[in-house]
């Protein structure tokens, strides 16, 4: 089963997925990194997302290789630009920044990436990417030169997500920005989820188990965690336990 169908299948059963974001520029030592990969495998993390708004150290290939070598968790590229493509990955989120009005991130980068992606044979997943939060608070807003949807403008987020689905996008990603002090508000997640029949990913600022579980309860099908795991490797265990408990409480049989 390809990655999109795996995501859809799990979401269709009402089960939640956990993805860990690896920013190749923020790696600590090789030993710590390997430990995290082993621990993620033990904790049954569903996906590794690899990428970042700005990657300058040329580590992407090494990271993808290491993840493949030390875990059997699928690698999904989460590119900040067309430079972040690696054919060894299992899939790529083909992100269109639909909360913004910068043509470069709506279609421009995609045109440059398209022939490389075709050549690589990687699974490409059209994804509507919505940035939520305060103006210029996140790296994504700064680098993409776009205005995020204000946190209280639930209607704007909802209409944008519906438009993304109508345009044929297969996933919607609500992003508060890596390291955000406030995650996407639960009311917004809930309202957006009510209007969609494609899986909803939520990330940014989910730095406690409570915040992560709240996002799941509000309707996220998948949550993405980066910073909190980089800061504290034990957080991954707590978080995975929280997600597993949540899934078990749904009492759904595979
Ligand atoms: C960023 O949503 C991800 O795209 C992860 O954010 O680093 O805040 O967990 P954090």
Coordinates of C-alpha atoms and ligand atoms in Angstrom, one line a residue:
X1 CA 0.0 0.0 0.0
X2 CA 1.4 3.4 -0.8
X3 CA 1.9 6.1 1.8
X4 CA -1.2 8.1 1.0
X5 CA -3.4 5.0 1.1
X6 CA -1.9 4.0 4.4
X7 CA -2.7 7.5 5.8
X8 CA -6.2 7.4 4.4
X9 CA -6.8 3.8 5.6
X10 CA -5.8 4.6 9.2
X11 CA -7.7 7.8 9.2
X12 CA -10.7 6.1 7.7
X13 CA -10.7 3.7 10.7
X14 CA -10.7 6.7 13.1
X15 CA -7.1 5.9 14.2
X16 CA -4.5 8.5 14.8
X17 CA -1.0 8.7 13.3
X18 CA 2.1 10.1 14.9
X19 CA 4.9 11.6 12.7
X20 CA 8.3 12.9 13.9
X21 CA 9.8 15.8 12.1
X22 CA 13.6 15.6 11.5
X23 CA 15.1 18.9 10.5
X24 CA 18.5 17.9 8.9
X25 CA 20.1 21.1 10.0
X26 CA 19.3 20.5 13.7
X27 CA 20.8 17.1 14.2
X28 CA 22.8 16.5 17.4
X29 CA 25.3 13.7 17.6
X30 CA 25.1 10.5 15.5
X31 CA 24.7 8.4 18.6
X32 CA 21.7 10.4 19.9
X33 CA 20.2 10.4 16.4
X34 CA 20.5 6.6 16.2
X35 CA 19.0 6.2 19.7
X36 CA 16.0 8.3 18.6
X37 CA 15.5 6.2 15.5
X38 CA 15.5 3.0 17.5
X39 CA 13.2 4.5 20.1
X40 CA 10.8 5.7 17.3
X41 CA 10.7 2.2 15.9
X42 CA 10.0 0.7 19.3
X43 CA 7.3 3.3 19.9
X44 CA 5.7 2.5 16.5
X45 CA 6.0 6.0 15.2
X46 CA 4.1 6.0 11.9
X47 CA 6.3 8.3 9.8
X48 CA 9.4 10.4 9.7
X49 CA 8.9 13.7 8.0
X50 CA 12.2 15.1 6.8
X51 CA 12.7 18.7 5.8
X52 CA 12.6 22.3 7.0
X53 CA 12.0 25.9 5.9
X54 CA 15.7 26.5 5.4
X55 CA 18.2 23.7 5.1
X56 CA 21.8 24.9 4.6
X57 CA 24.0 22.1 5.8
X58 CA 23.5 19.5 3.0
X59 CA 22.6 16.7 5.4
X60 CA 19.3 15.7 3.8
X61 CA 20.6 12.7 1.9
X62 CA 22.6 11.4 5.0
X63 CA 19.5 11.8 7.2
X64 CA 17.3 9.8 4.8
X65 CA 19.9 7.1 4.5
X66 CA 20.3 6.8 8.2
X67 CA 16.6 6.6 8.8
X68 CA 16.4 3.8 6.2
X69 CA 19.3 2.0 7.7
X70 CA 18.3 2.1 11.4
X71 CA 14.5 2.0 11.2
X72 CA 11.8 0.6 9.1
X73 CA 9.6 3.7 9.5
X74 CA 8.6 5.3 6.1
X75 CA 10.4 8.6 5.3
X76 CA 8.1 11.3 3.9
X77 CA 9.9 14.4 2.6
X78 CA 8.5 17.7 3.9
X79 CA 10.3 20.1 1.7
X80 CA 10.8 23.8 2.2
X81 CA 12.0 24.2 -1.4
X82 CA 12.7 22.2 -4.5
X83 CA 16.2 21.5 -3.3
X84 CA 14.9 19.1 -0.7
X85 CA 14.2 16.1 -2.9
X86 CA 15.8 12.7 -2.4
X87 CA 14.7 9.7 -4.4
X88 CA 15.4 7.3 -1.5
X89 CA 12.5 8.7 0.5
X90 CA 9.2 6.8 0.4
X91 CA 7.0 9.8 -0.5
X92 CA 7.0 13.6 -0.6
X93 CA 4.3 16.1 0.6
X94 CA 3.9 18.3 -2.5
X95 CA 3.0 21.3 -0.4
X96 CA 1.1 24.2 -1.8
X97 CA 1.0 27.0 0.7
X98 CA -2.7 27.8 0.1
X99 CA -3.0 30.1 3.1
X100 CA -0.6 32.5 1.4
X101 CA -0.7 34.5 -1.8
X102 CA 2.9 34.1 -2.9
X103 CA 2.8 32.3 -6.3
X104 CA 6.3 30.9 -5.8
X105 CA 4.9 28.7 -3.0
X106 CA 1.6 28.0 -4.6
X107 CA 3.0 26.8 -7.9
X108 CA 6.5 28.2 -8.7
X109 CA 8.7 25.8 -6.8
X110 CA 6.4 22.9 -8.0
X111 CA 7.2 23.6 -11.6
X112 CA 10.9 23.4 -11.0
X113 CA 10.5 20.3 -8.8
X114 CA 8.2 18.4 -11.2
X115 CA 10.7 16.9 -13.6
X116 CA 13.0 15.9 -10.8
X117 CA 10.1 14.2 -9.0
X118 CA 9.0 12.4 -12.1
X119 CA 12.6 11.2 -12.7
X120 CA 12.9 10.0 -9.1
X121 CA 9.8 7.9 -9.1
X122 CA 9.0 9.0 -5.6
X123 CA 5.3 9.0 -4.4
X124 CA 4.0 12.6 -4.6
X125 CA 1.2 13.6 -2.3
X126 CA -0.6 16.8 -3.2
X127 CA -1.0 18.6 0.1
X128 CA -2.7 21.9 1.0
X129 CA -0.5 23.6 3.5
X130 CA -2.1 26.3 5.8
X131 CA 0.0 28.4 8.0
X132 CA -1.8 29.6 11.2
X133 CA -0.6 32.2 13.7
X134 CA 0.9 35.5 14.3
X135 CA 2.5 37.5 11.4
X136 CA 6.2 36.7 10.9
X137 CA 6.5 34.6 14.0
X138 CA 7.6 31.5 12.3
X139 CA 10.4 30.6 9.9
X140 CA 7.8 29.4 7.3
X141 CA 6.1 32.8 7.3
X142 CA 9.4 34.7 7.0
X143 CA 10.9 32.5 4.3
X144 CA 7.7 32.1 2.3
X145 CA 6.9 35.8 2.6
X146 CA 3.3 35.0 3.3
X147 CA 0.9 36.1 6.0
X148 CA -0.4 33.3 8.2
X149 CA -4.2 32.9 8.8
X150 CA -4.8 34.6 12.2
X151 CA -5.6 32.1 15.0
X152 CA -9.1 33.5 15.6
X153 CA -10.1 33.4 11.9
X154 CA -11.5 29.9 11.9
X155 CA -13.7 30.7 9.0
X156 CA -10.8 31.6 6.8
X157 CA -9.0 28.4 7.6
X158 CA -12.1 26.4 7.0
X159 CA -12.8 28.0 3.6
X160 CA -9.2 27.6 2.6
X161 CA -9.1 23.9 3.5
X162 CA -12.3 23.3 1.6
X163 CA -10.9 25.0 -1.5
X164 CA -7.8 22.9 -1.2
X165 CA -9.9 19.7 -1.1
X166 CA -11.9 21.0 -4.1
X167 CA -8.7 21.6 -6.0
X168 CA -7.8 17.9 -5.6
X169 CA -5.4 18.1 -2.7
X170 CA -5.2 14.7 -0.9
X171 CA -4.2 16.0 2.6
X172 CA -4.6 19.2 4.5
X173 CA -1.8 20.3 6.8
X174 CA -2.6 22.9 9.5
X175 CA 0.8 24.4 10.6
X176 CA 1.4 26.7 13.5
X177 CA 5.2 26.8 12.7
X178 CA 8.0 24.8 14.2
X179 CA 8.5 25.9 17.8
X180 CA 5.3 27.9 17.9
X181 CA 4.4 29.2 21.4
X182 CA 0.7 28.3 20.6
X183 CA -0.4 25.4 18.5
X184 CA -3.3 25.5 16.1
X185 CA -6.4 26.2 18.2
X186 CA -8.5 23.1 18.9
X187 CA -11.7 25.0 17.7
X188 CA -10.0 25.6 14.3
X189 CA -8.9 22.0 14.0
X190 CA -12.4 20.8 14.8
X191 CA -14.1 23.2 12.4
X192 CA -11.8 22.4 9.5
X193 CA -12.0 18.6 10.2
X194 CA -15.8 18.8 10.1
X195 CA -15.7 20.2 6.6
X196 CA -13.2 17.8 5.1
X197 CA -13.3 14.2 3.9
X198 CA -9.5 13.9 3.4
X199 CA -7.0 13.4 6.2
X200 CA -6.0 16.4 8.4
X201 CA -2.4 16.8 9.6
X202 CA -1.7 19.2 12.5
X203 CA 1.8 20.4 13.6
X204 CA 3.7 23.2 15.3
X205 CA 4.0 23.9 19.0
X206 CA 2.7 20.5 20.1
X207 CA 5.2 20.4 23.0
X208 CA 3.2 18.6 25.7
X209 CA 1.3 15.3 25.6
X210 CA -1.9 17.3 26.6
X211 CA -1.6 19.6 23.6
X212 CA -0.9 16.7 21.3
X213 CA -3.9 14.7 22.5
X214 CA -6.1 17.8 22.4
X215 CA -5.2 18.2 18.7
X216 CA -6.1 14.5 18.1
X217 CA -9.4 14.8 20.0
X218 CA -10.3 17.9 18.0
X219 CA -10.0 16.0 14.8
X220 CA -6.4 15.8 13.6
X221 CA -5.7 12.5 11.9
X222 CA -2.0 12.9 12.2
X223 CA 0.2 15.0 14.4
X224 CA 3.7 16.1 13.7
X225 CA 6.2 16.8 16.4
X226 CA 9.7 18.2 16.0
X227 CA 11.2 20.5 18.6
X228 CA 9.9 18.8 21.7
X229 CA 11.6 15.6 20.7
X230 CA 14.8 17.3 19.8
X231 CA 14.8 18.9 23.2
X232 CA 13.9 15.8 25.2
X233 CA 14.3 12.3 23.8
X234 CA 12.1 10.8 26.5
X235 CA 9.2 13.0 25.3
X236 CA 8.8 10.6 22.4
X237 CA 8.0 7.7 24.7
X238 CA 5.4 9.8 26.7
X239 CA 3.9 11.0 23.5
X240 CA 3.7 7.7 21.7
X241 CA 2.1 6.2 24.9
X242 CA -0.5 9.0 24.8
X243 CA -1.3 8.4 21.2
X244 CA -1.5 4.6 21.7
X245 CA -3.7 5.1 24.7
X246 CA -6.0 7.4 22.6
X247 CA -6.2 4.8 19.8
X248 CA -6.9 2.0 22.3
X249 CA -9.6 4.0 23.9
X250 CA -11.4 4.2 20.5
X251 CA -11.7 0.4 20.7
X252 CA -11.4 0.0 17.0
X253 CA -10.2 -3.3 15.6
X254 CA -7.9 -3.4 12.6
Ligands
LIG1 C1 6.8 21.9 11.9 O1 4.8 21.1 12.5 C2 6.1 20.8 12.6 O2 6.4 21.9 10.6 C3 6.7 20.6 14.0 O3 6.6 21.7 14.8 O4 8.8 21.6 15.9 O5 7.0 22.8 17.0 O6 7.0 20.3 16.9 P1 7.4 21.6 16.2

